[in-house]
Coordinates of C-alpha atoms and ligand atoms in Angstrom, one line a residue:
X1 CA -38.0 92.3 57.2
X2 CA -37.2 92.7 53.6
X3 CA -33.9 91.0 52.4
X4 CA -32.8 91.7 48.8
X5 CA -30.7 89.1 47.0
X6 CA -28.4 90.3 44.2
X7 CA -27.0 87.6 42.0
X8 CA -26.1 87.0 38.4
X9 CA -24.1 83.9 37.7
X10 CA -24.5 80.1 38.0
X11 CA -22.7 79.5 41.3
X12 CA -24.4 82.5 43.0
X13 CA -27.9 81.0 42.1
X14 CA -26.8 77.6 43.4
X15 CA -25.3 78.9 46.6
X16 CA -27.9 81.5 47.5
X17 CA -30.9 79.1 46.9
X18 CA -30.6 77.5 50.4
X19 CA -30.6 81.0 52.0
X20 CA -33.6 82.1 49.9
X21 CA -35.3 78.9 50.9
X22 CA -34.5 79.5 54.6
X23 CA -36.1 82.9 54.5
X24 CA -39.2 81.7 52.7
X25 CA -39.6 78.9 55.4
X26 CA -39.5 81.7 58.0
X27 CA -42.4 83.5 56.2
X28 CA -40.1 86.3 54.9
X29 CA -40.5 87.2 51.3
X30 CA -37.1 87.8 49.6
X31 CA -36.6 90.4 46.8
X32 CA -34.7 88.7 44.0
X33 CA -32.5 90.8 41.7
X34 CA -30.8 89.1 38.8
X35 CA -28.1 91.2 37.1
X36 CA -28.0 89.0 34.0
X37 CA -24.2 88.5 34.1
X38 CA -25.1 85.0 33.0
X39 CA -27.9 84.8 30.5
X40 CA -27.8 81.6 28.5
X41 CA -30.6 79.2 29.5
X42 CA -28.0 76.6 30.7
X43 CA -26.0 79.2 32.7
X44 CA -29.0 80.7 34.6
X45 CA -32.6 79.8 34.0
X46 CA -32.1 76.0 34.3
X47 CA -31.0 76.6 37.9
X48 CA -33.9 78.9 38.8
X49 CA -36.2 76.1 37.6
X50 CA -34.4 73.1 39.1
X51 CA -33.9 74.8 42.5
X52 CA -37.6 75.9 42.4
X53 CA -36.8 79.6 43.2
X54 CA -39.7 82.1 43.2
X55 CA -40.0 84.4 40.2
X56 CA -37.2 86.9 39.8
X57 CA -38.4 90.4 40.8
X58 CA -35.9 92.4 38.6
X59 CA -34.0 91.2 35.6
X60 CA -31.3 93.8 35.0
X61 CA -30.0 92.3 31.7
X62 CA -26.4 93.5 32.2
X63 CA -24.9 90.8 30.1
X64 CA -21.2 90.4 29.2
X65 CA -18.5 93.0 28.9
X66 CA -15.1 94.2 30.1
X67 CA -14.6 94.2 33.9
X68 CA -15.5 97.8 34.4
X69 CA -18.3 97.8 31.8
X70 CA -20.0 94.8 33.4
X71 CA -19.5 96.0 37.0
X72 CA -20.4 99.6 36.2
X73 CA -23.6 98.7 34.3
X74 CA -24.6 96.3 37.1
X75 CA -24.0 99.0 39.8
X76 CA -26.1 101.6 38.0
X77 CA -29.0 99.2 37.5
X78 CA -28.8 97.7 41.0
X79 CA -28.8 101.2 42.6
X80 CA -32.0 102.1 40.8
X81 CA -33.8 99.0 42.2
X82 CA -32.4 99.4 45.7
X83 CA -33.5 103.1 45.8
X84 CA -37.0 102.1 44.9
X85 CA -37.3 99.0 47.0
X86 CA -35.3 100.1 50.1
X87 CA -34.5 96.6 51.5
X88 CA -33.3 96.1 55.1
X89 CA -30.3 94.2 53.9
X90 CA -28.6 93.3 50.6
X91 CA -27.2 89.8 50.3
X92 CA -24.5 88.9 47.8
X93 CA -22.6 85.7 47.5
X94 CA -19.0 84.9 46.4
X95 CA -16.6 86.9 44.2
X96 CA -18.1 87.8 40.8
X97 CA -18.5 91.2 39.3
X98 CA -22.1 91.1 40.3
X99 CA -21.1 90.8 44.0
X100 CA -18.8 93.8 43.8
X101 CA -21.5 95.8 42.0
X102 CA -24.2 94.8 44.5
X103 CA -22.0 95.5 47.6
X104 CA -20.9 98.9 46.4
X105 CA -24.3 100.0 45.2
X106 CA -26.0 99.0 48.5
X107 CA -23.5 100.3 51.1
X108 CA -23.4 103.7 49.4
X109 CA -27.2 103.9 49.8
X110 CA -26.6 103.0 53.5
X111 CA -28.2 99.6 53.0
X112 CA -26.2 97.0 55.0
X113 CA -24.5 94.3 52.9
X114 CA -24.4 90.7 54.0
X115 CA -21.6 88.8 52.2
X116 CA -22.2 85.1 52.0
X117 CA -18.9 83.2 51.6
X118 CA -16.8 86.0 53.0
X119 CA -13.1 85.9 53.8
X120 CA -11.9 83.6 51.0
X121 CA -8.4 84.6 49.7
X122 CA -6.2 83.2 47.0
X123 CA -3.6 85.9 47.7
X124 CA -3.4 86.3 44.0
X125 CA -4.3 89.9 43.1
X126 CA -4.1 89.2 39.4
X127 CA -7.5 87.3 39.6
X128 CA -10.5 89.6 39.1
X129 CA -12.3 87.5 41.8
X130 CA -9.6 88.3 44.5
X131 CA -10.2 92.0 44.0
X132 CA -14.0 91.5 44.1
X133 CA -13.7 89.4 47.3
X134 CA -11.5 91.9 49.2
X135 CA -13.6 94.9 48.2
X136 CA -16.9 93.2 48.9
X137 CA -15.8 92.1 52.3
X138 CA -14.7 95.6 53.2
X139 CA -18.0 97.0 52.1
X140 CA -20.0 94.5 54.2
X141 CA -21.6 94.8 57.7
X142 CA -22.3 91.2 58.1
X143 CA -19.8 88.6 56.9
X144 CA -20.7 84.9 56.7
X145 CA -17.4 83.1 56.6
X146 CA -17.7 79.4 55.6
X147 CA -14.7 78.2 57.7
X148 CA -12.5 79.4 60.6
X149 CA -9.7 79.9 58.2
X150 CA -11.8 82.4 56.1
X151 CA -12.7 84.1 59.4
X152 CA -9.0 84.5 60.2
X153 CA -8.3 86.0 56.8
X154 CA -10.9 88.7 57.7
X155 CA -9.3 89.3 61.1
X156 CA -5.9 89.8 59.4
X157 CA -7.4 92.6 57.4
X158 CA -8.9 94.2 60.5
X159 CA -12.4 93.0 60.0
X160 CA -13.5 91.6 63.3
X161 CA -17.1 93.0 63.8
X162 CA -20.1 91.2 62.2
X163 CA -18.2 88.0 61.3
X164 CA -20.0 84.7 61.7
X165 CA -18.5 81.3 60.8
X166 CA -21.6 79.4 59.5
X167 CA -20.3 76.8 57.0
X168 CA -20.7 77.0 53.2
X169 CA -24.1 77.0 51.7
X170 CA -22.8 74.6 49.0
X171 CA -23.2 71.8 51.5
X172 CA -26.8 72.7 51.9
X173 CA -27.2 72.8 48.1
X174 CA -25.6 69.4 47.7
X175 CA -27.5 67.8 50.5
X176 CA -30.8 69.3 49.2
X177 CA -30.3 68.1 45.7
X178 CA -28.0 65.0 45.6
X179 CA -30.8 62.5 46.3
X180 CA -33.1 64.2 43.7
X181 CA -30.3 64.1 41.2
X182 CA -29.8 60.4 41.9
X183 CA -33.5 59.7 41.2
X184 CA -34.0 62.0 38.3
X185 CA -30.8 62.3 36.3
X186 CA -30.2 60.0 33.4
X187 CA -27.0 61.7 32.5
X188 CA -24.8 58.6 32.6
X189 CA -27.0 56.8 30.1
X190 CA -27.2 59.9 27.8
X191 CA -23.4 60.0 27.5
X192 CA -22.8 56.3 27.8
X193 CA -20.7 56.7 30.9
X194 CA -20.0 54.0 33.6
X195 CA -19.8 54.9 37.3
X196 CA -16.2 55.5 38.4
X197 CA -14.9 54.9 34.9
X198 CA -14.5 58.5 33.7
X199 CA -13.0 61.9 34.7
X200 CA -15.1 65.0 34.9
X201 CA -13.5 68.1 33.6
X202 CA -14.4 71.8 33.9
X203 CA -12.2 74.8 33.2
X204 CA -13.4 78.4 32.7
X205 CA -11.2 80.7 34.7
X206 CA -9.8 83.7 32.9
X207 CA -6.2 82.8 33.7
X208 CA -6.6 79.4 32.0
X209 CA -8.7 80.4 29.1
X210 CA -7.8 83.9 28.1
X211 CA -4.2 83.0 27.2
X212 CA -3.5 81.0 24.1
X213 CA -0.5 79.4 25.8
X214 CA -2.4 78.2 28.8
X215 CA -5.4 77.1 26.9
X216 CA -3.0 75.0 24.6
X217 CA -1.6 73.5 27.8
X218 CA -5.1 72.5 28.9
X219 CA -5.7 70.8 25.5
X220 CA -2.4 69.0 25.7
X221 CA -3.4 67.6 29.2
X222 CA -6.8 66.5 27.8
X223 CA -5.0 64.7 24.9
X224 CA -2.9 62.7 27.3
X225 CA -5.7 61.5 29.7
X226 CA -5.5 57.8 30.5
X227 CA -9.3 57.3 30.6
X228 CA -12.6 58.4 29.3
X229 CA -13.5 62.0 30.2
X230 CA -16.5 64.4 29.9
X231 CA -16.2 68.2 29.8
X232 CA -19.4 70.3 30.2
X233 CA -18.0 73.4 28.7
X234 CA -18.5 77.0 30.0
X235 CA -19.3 79.3 27.0
X236 CA -16.2 81.4 27.8
X237 CA -13.9 78.4 27.1
X238 CA -15.7 77.4 24.0
X239 CA -15.4 81.0 22.6
X240 CA -11.7 81.1 23.4
X241 CA -11.0 77.7 21.9
X242 CA -12.6 78.9 18.7
X243 CA -10.7 82.2 18.7
X244 CA -7.4 80.5 19.3
X245 CA -8.0 77.8 16.6
X246 CA -8.1 75.0 19.1
X247 CA -11.7 74.0 18.7
X248 CA -11.2 71.3 16.0
X249 CA -8.2 69.9 17.9
X250 CA -10.0 69.5 21.3
X251 CA -13.0 67.9 19.5
X252 CA -10.8 65.3 17.9
X253 CA -9.7 63.8 21.2
X254 CA -11.1 60.3 21.1
X255 CA -11.7 59.7 24.8
X256 CA -13.2 63.1 25.5
X257 CA -16.9 64.1 25.3
X258 CA -17.5 67.9 25.1
X259 CA -21.0 69.1 25.9
X260 CA -22.7 72.3 26.7
X261 CA -23.0 73.2 30.4
X262 CA -25.4 71.0 32.3
X263 CA -28.2 71.6 34.8
X264 CA -27.4 71.1 38.5
X265 CA -29.1 67.7 38.9
X266 CA -27.2 66.2 35.9
X267 CA -24.0 67.8 37.0
X268 CA -24.3 66.6 40.6
X269 CA -24.9 63.1 39.3
X270 CA -21.8 63.4 37.1
X271 CA -19.7 64.6 40.0
X272 CA -20.8 61.9 42.3
X273 CA -20.2 59.1 39.8
X274 CA -16.8 60.3 38.5
X275 CA -13.6 58.5 39.2
X276 CA -11.9 61.9 39.7
X277 CA -12.6 65.5 39.0
X278 CA -10.3 68.0 37.3
X279 CA -11.4 71.6 37.5
X280 CA -10.4 75.2 38.0
X281 CA -13.9 76.0 39.5
X282 CA -14.2 77.1 43.1
X283 CA -17.6 75.5 43.7
X284 CA -16.5 72.2 42.2
X285 CA -13.5 72.0 44.4
X286 CA -15.9 72.2 47.3
X287 CA -18.5 69.7 45.9
X288 CA -15.7 67.1 45.2
X289 CA -14.8 66.9 48.8
X290 CA -18.4 66.9 49.9
X291 CA -19.2 64.0 47.4
X292 CA -16.0 62.0 48.2
X293 CA -14.5 62.3 44.8
X294 CA -10.7 63.1 44.4
X295 CA -10.1 66.5 42.9
X296 CA -7.1 67.7 40.9
X297 CA -7.3 71.5 40.6
X298 CA -6.0 73.1 37.4
X299 CA -4.6 76.1 39.2
X300 CA -1.4 77.1 41.1
X301 CA -3.3 78.5 44.1
X302 CA -6.7 78.2 45.7
X303 CA -8.9 80.2 48.0
X304 CA -10.2 76.9 49.2
X305 CA -7.0 75.7 51.0
X306 CA -9.1 73.7 53.4
X307 CA -9.7 71.1 50.7
X308 CA -6.0 70.7 50.1
X309 CA -5.2 70.4 53.8
X310 CA -8.0 67.9 54.3
X311 CA -6.3 65.7 51.6
X312 CA -9.1 65.8 49.0
X313 CA -7.7 68.2 46.6
X314 CA -4.3 68.6 44.9
X315 CA -3.1 71.7 43.0
X316 CA -1.7 70.5 39.7
X317 CA -1.8 73.8 37.7
X318 CA -1.5 73.2 34.0
X319 CA 1.5 70.8 34.4
X320 CA 0.8 67.8 32.2
X321 CA 3.4 65.6 33.9
X322 CA 2.0 66.4 37.4
X323 CA -1.6 65.7 36.3
X324 CA -0.6 62.4 34.7
X325 CA 1.5 61.4 37.8
X326 CA -1.4 61.9 40.1
X327 CA -4.0 60.3 37.8
X328 CA -1.8 57.2 37.4
X329 CA -1.3 57.1 41.2
X330 CA -5.1 57.3 41.7
X331 CA -5.5 54.5 39.2
X332 CA -2.8 52.2 40.5
X333 CA -2.7 52.9 44.3
X334 CA -6.0 52.1 46.0
X335 CA -4.9 53.3 49.4
X336 CA -4.0 56.7 47.9
X337 CA -7.4 56.8 46.1
X338 CA -9.4 56.0 49.2
X339 CA -7.4 58.6 51.2
X340 CA -8.3 61.3 48.8
X341 CA -11.9 60.2 48.4
X342 CA -12.5 60.0 52.1
X343 CA -11.0 63.3 53.0
X344 CA -13.3 65.0 55.6
X345 CA -15.6 67.8 54.4
X346 CA -14.4 71.1 55.9
X347 CA -17.4 73.1 54.8
X348 CA -19.9 72.3 57.6
X349 CA -23.2 70.5 58.1
X350 CA -25.5 71.8 55.4
X351 CA -27.3 74.2 57.7
X352 CA -25.5 77.4 56.7
X353 CA -28.5 78.8 54.9
X354 CA -30.7 78.5 58.0
X355 CA -28.0 80.0 60.2
X356 CA -27.7 83.0 57.8
X357 CA -31.4 83.6 57.8
X358 CA -31.6 83.3 61.6
X359 CA -28.7 85.6 62.3
X360 CA -30.0 88.3 59.9
X361 CA -33.6 88.1 61.4
X362 CA -32.2 88.4 64.9
X363 CA -30.0 91.4 64.0
X364 CA -32.9 93.1 62.3
X365 CA -35.2 92.4 65.4
X366 CA -32.6 94.0 67.6
X367 CA -32.2 97.0 65.3
X368 CA -28.5 96.2 64.7
X369 CA -28.8 95.6 60.9
X370 CA -27.3 98.9 59.8
X371 CA -24.3 100.5 58.2
X372 CA -21.9 101.4 61.0
X373 CA -21.0 105.0 61.4
Ligands
UD1_1 C1 -17.8 84.6 36.1 C2 -17.0 85.1 37.3 C3 -16.2 83.9 37.9 C4 -17.1 82.7 38.1 C5 -18.0 82.4 36.9 C6 -19.0 81.3 37.2 C7 -16.3 87.4 37.3 C8 -15.1 88.3 37.2 N1 -16.1 86.1 37.0 O1 -16.9 84.2 35.1 O2 -15.6 84.2 39.1 O3 -16.4 81.6 38.4 O4 -18.7 83.6 36.4 O5 -19.3 80.6 36.0 O6 -17.3 87.8 37.7 N2 -21.0 83.9 28.3 C9 -22.0 83.4 27.5 N3 -23.2 83.2 28.1 C10 -23.5 83.4 29.4 C11 -22.5 84.0 30.2 C12 -21.2 84.2 29.6 O7 -21.8 83.2 26.3 O8 -24.6 83.2 29.8 C13 -19.6 84.1 27.7 C14 -19.4 85.5 27.1 O9 -18.6 85.4 26.0 C15 -18.7 86.2 28.2 C16 -17.8 85.1 28.8 O10 -18.6 84.0 28.7 O11 -17.9 87.3 27.8 C17 -17.4 85.4 30.3 O12 -18.6 85.6 31.1 P1 -18.4 86.5 32.4 O13 -19.7 86.5 33.2 O14 -17.8 87.8 32.1 O15 -17.3 85.7 33.2 P2 -17.3 84.2 33.6 O16 -16.1 83.6 32.9 O17 -18.6 83.5 33.4
UDP2 N1 -22.2 73.4 37.6 C1 -23.4 72.9 36.9 N2 -23.3 72.6 35.6 C2 -22.1 72.6 34.9 C3 -20.9 73.1 35.6 C4 -21.1 73.5 36.9 O1 -24.5 72.9 37.5 O2 -22.1 72.3 33.7 C5 -22.4 73.9 39.0 C6 -21.4 73.1 39.9 O3 -22.1 72.0 40.5 C7 -21.2 74.2 41.0 C8 -21.2 75.5 40.2 O4 -21.9 75.2 39.0 O5 -22.1 74.2 42.0 C9 -19.9 76.0 39.9 O6 -19.9 77.1 39.0 P1 -18.7 77.6 38.2 O7 -17.7 76.5 38.1 O8 -19.2 78.2 37.0 O9 -18.2 78.8 39.1 P2 -17.2 79.0 40.4 O10 -17.6 78.1 41.5 O11 -15.8 78.7 39.9 O12 -17.3 80.4 40.7

């Protein structure tokens, strides 16, 4: 069997690594196609190295661009590779433009698509990611939903065949790397941070960074934080801060360390040792609950409602008062802190990657891995 993996951004590399590893352990050689949506060393190559992935077979060098430009360029390049390589299945993960491009290019060549992390919905169609998720799910033959709730979202849209609830491969990634991170990372020393005495911040989502008004609100929140904080910054956010004239201002916040994006081992260590995490990232909402760290999500909705229901995540949007209220409660009310920190992980047991490989191998063996007519 020949599985092709199409990926292009930081979270896709991290979340597909356990699936790639599971195929290799079963003596199946994966074909790795990197679109190049992320291209800086610290947004891509560092993860390929740290997660010890085999060499990439095709670097498509799509790079940055408008939504259609990036998706279209990726589709054209992916199609060329798929026509040449004729894989038995194309795997994509998540909700980026790379995912949409990979799914559309493959299904139209009658190559079945397997969507890892299928069925997530924020029900906010203004997010590019929501459109990508919906379209990728509808182009897929095999849908690996991380939770029952994600499976139900698919059912509501009439997708009932080929759906498997397997857990989220982020749990695999965390379990496979947390202990290595503990041993190898010296990130706390490098930034002079003490365990449980700082807040970890990330924000990169278009709705928070592309508008001057929202980005200003983020800066105002960071100016008001009641404790030390560290913010490994996505290049998108850095670019926008400079463009909107906010770069000097954010850099003059005394309690806040801004750094370039970090590798996975350093980042996992920073997450695990944080007092709390404030983020608009999808993957980091998941990792917080897995690592028992309270999460305040800088958004008004989430496609990970399981984390909120479990009690480990609170949606605070960009409301400064709300953020400060919850941070102060976390600082002052130990019972509240422990309740959030001990919220149960809804994303499974860390064997999602193995399940995905097993299911695809079985479908292939039975001749059932094909585009339905
Ligand atoms: C993309 C995904 C988002 C995901 C995120 C993961 C889409 C629509 N969005 O957002 O869902 O959460 O990846 O991090 O696919 N840039 C660099 N160097 C890089 C990559 C990007 O400088 O290596 C800068 C460029 O200015 C670029 C901007 O970041 O225009 C945005 O990059 P892009 O890949 O378009 O979107 P992300 O914000 O990374
Ligand atoms: N991450 C990392 N270094 C960083 C920031 C994030 O290794 O500086 C990891 C994080 O642990 C998580 C993933 O990147 O696994 C999340 O990626 P991102 O927030 O870019 O995307 P999203 O999950 O929102 O799509």
